[in-house]
Tab-separated table of C-alpha atoms in Angstrom:
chain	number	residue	atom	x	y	z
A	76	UNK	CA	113.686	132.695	102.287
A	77	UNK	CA	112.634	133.575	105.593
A	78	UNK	CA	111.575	131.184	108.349
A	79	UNK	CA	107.729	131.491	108.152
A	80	UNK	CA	107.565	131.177	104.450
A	81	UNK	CA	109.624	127.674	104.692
A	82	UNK	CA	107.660	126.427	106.814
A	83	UNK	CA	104.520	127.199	104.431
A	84	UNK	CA	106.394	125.711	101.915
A	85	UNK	CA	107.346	122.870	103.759
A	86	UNK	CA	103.832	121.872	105.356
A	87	UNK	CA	102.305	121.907	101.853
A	88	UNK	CA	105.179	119.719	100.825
A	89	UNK	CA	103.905	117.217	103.500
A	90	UNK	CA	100.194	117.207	102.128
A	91	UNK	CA	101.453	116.492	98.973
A	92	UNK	CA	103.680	113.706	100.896
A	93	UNK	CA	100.627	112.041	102.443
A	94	UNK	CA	98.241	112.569	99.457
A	95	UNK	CA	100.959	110.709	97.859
A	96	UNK	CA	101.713	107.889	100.223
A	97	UNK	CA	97.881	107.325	99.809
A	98	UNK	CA	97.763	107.067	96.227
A	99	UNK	CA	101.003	106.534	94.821
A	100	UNK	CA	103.907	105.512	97.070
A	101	UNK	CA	106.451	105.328	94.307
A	102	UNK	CA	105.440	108.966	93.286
A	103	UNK	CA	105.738	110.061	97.152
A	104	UNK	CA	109.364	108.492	97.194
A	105	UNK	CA	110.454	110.326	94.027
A	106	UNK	CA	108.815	113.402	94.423
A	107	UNK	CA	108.939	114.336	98.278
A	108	UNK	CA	112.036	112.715	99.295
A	109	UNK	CA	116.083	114.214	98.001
A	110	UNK	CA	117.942	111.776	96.447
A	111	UNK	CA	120.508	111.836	99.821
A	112	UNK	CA	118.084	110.368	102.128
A	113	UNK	CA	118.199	109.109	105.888
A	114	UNK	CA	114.516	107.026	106.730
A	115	UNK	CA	114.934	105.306	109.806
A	116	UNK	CA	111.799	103.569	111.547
A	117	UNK	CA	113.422	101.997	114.609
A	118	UNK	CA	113.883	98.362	114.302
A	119	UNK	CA	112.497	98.533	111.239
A	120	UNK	CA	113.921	100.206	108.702
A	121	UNK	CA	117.317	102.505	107.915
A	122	UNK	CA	117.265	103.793	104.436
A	123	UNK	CA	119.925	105.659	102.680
A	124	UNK	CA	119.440	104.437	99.352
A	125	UNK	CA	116.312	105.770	97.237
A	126	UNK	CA	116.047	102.197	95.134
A	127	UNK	CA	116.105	100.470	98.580
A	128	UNK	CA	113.109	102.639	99.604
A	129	UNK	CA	110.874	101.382	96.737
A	130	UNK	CA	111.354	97.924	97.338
A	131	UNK	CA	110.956	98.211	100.527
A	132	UNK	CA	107.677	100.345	100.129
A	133	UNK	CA	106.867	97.822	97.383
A	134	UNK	CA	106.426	95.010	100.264
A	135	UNK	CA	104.261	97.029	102.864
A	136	UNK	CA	102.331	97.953	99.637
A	137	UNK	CA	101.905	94.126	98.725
A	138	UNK	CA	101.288	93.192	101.863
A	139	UNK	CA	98.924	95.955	103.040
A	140	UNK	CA	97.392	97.407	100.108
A	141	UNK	CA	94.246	99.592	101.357
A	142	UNK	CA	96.668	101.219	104.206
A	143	UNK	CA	96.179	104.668	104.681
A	144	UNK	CA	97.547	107.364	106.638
A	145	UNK	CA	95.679	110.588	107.985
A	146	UNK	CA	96.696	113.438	109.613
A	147	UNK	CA	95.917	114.669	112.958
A	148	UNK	CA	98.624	117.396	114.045
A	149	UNK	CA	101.282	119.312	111.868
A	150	UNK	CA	104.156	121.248	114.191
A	151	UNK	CA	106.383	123.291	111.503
A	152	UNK	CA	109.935	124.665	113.315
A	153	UNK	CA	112.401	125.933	110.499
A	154	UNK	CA	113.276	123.120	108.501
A	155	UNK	CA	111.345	120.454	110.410
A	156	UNK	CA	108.115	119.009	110.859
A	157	UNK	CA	106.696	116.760	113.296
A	158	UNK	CA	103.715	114.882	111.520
A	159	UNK	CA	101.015	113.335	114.152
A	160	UNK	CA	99.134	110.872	112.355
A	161	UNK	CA	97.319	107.825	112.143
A	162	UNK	CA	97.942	104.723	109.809
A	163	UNK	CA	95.036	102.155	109.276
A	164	UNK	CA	94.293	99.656	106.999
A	165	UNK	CA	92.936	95.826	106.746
A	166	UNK	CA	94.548	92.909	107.476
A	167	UNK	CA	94.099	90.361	104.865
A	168	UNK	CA	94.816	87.232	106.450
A	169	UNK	CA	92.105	87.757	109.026
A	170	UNK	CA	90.040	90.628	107.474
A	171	UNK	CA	90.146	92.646	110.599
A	172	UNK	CA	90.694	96.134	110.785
A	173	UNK	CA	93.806	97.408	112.161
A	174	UNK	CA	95.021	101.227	113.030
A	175	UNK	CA	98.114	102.717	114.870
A	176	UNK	CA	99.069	106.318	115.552
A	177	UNK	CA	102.420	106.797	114.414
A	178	UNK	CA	104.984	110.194	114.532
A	179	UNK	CA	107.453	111.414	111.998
A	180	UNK	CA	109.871	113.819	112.124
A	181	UNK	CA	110.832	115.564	108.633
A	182	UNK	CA	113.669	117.525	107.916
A	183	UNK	CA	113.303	119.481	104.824
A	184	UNK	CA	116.198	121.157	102.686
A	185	UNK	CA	114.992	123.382	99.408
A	186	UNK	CA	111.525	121.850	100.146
A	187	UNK	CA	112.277	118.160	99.752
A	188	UNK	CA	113.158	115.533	102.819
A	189	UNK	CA	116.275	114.812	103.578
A	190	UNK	CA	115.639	113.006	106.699
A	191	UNK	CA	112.592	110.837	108.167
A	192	UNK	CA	112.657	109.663	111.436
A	193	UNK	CA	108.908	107.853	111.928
A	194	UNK	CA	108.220	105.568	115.427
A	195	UNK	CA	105.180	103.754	115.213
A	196	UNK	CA	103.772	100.369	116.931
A	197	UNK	CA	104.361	98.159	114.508
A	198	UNK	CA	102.630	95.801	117.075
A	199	UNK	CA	99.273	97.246	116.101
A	200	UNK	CA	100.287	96.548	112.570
A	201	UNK	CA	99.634	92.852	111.894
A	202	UNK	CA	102.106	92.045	108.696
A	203	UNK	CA	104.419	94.853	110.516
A	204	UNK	CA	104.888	93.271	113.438
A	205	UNK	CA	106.928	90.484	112.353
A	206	UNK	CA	108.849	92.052	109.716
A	207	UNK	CA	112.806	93.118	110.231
A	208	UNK	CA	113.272	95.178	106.527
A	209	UNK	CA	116.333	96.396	106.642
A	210	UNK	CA	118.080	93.069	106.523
């Protein structure tokens, strides 16, 4: 397939990623993501292991269940994207708004990802901030 036409294929596929992480995370994990994953969040989170991924989305999901994510840049380059975005959501012990920009870098192979490398300030994040998941 030739360069511009996987990238096409693989900026829909991240739509359909984010539409999904907005209205069914456990869809977005089967459906967007190989089953030979790498999802590292620095000092958060290193995932190899699909069934490790939905827990762990399980938690933020508990935790933070109106969170959101929204696009604000897409850069395709062969077989990545770099996703600019912007996570926001509510936190419930003090009812307070909360949003932080975050970055992800997808690598895509036959239009799923096979590695996600997202930095964020999980400072900004109030149940995030104190969380070490991959423990």
């Amino acid at each position: 397939m030739p360069v511009e036409a996987r990238q096409e294929q693989n900026l829909a596929a991240v739509h359909r990623w984010l539409e999904h992480y907005n209205t069914d995370v456990h869809s977005m994990i089967d459906e967007s993501y190989a089953p030979d994953i790498n999802v590292v969040c620095p000092g958060l989170i290193d995932i190899t292991d699909r069934a490790q991924f939905h827990e762990i989305e399980q938690s933020v999901l508990d935790a933070a269940p109106d969170r959101r994510a929204r696009i604000e840049n897409l850069i395709a380059a062969g077989d990545h994207v770099i996703v600019e975005a912007v996570l926001s959501g509510t936190d419930e012990d003090s009812a307070t708004a909360w949003e932080t920009p975050w970055c992800a870098i997808l690598t895509f192979h036959d239009g799923k990802i096979v590695a996600d490398h997202t930095y964020l300030d999980r400072t900004m994040w109030p149940w995030v901030k104190d969380q070490q998941l991959d423990n």
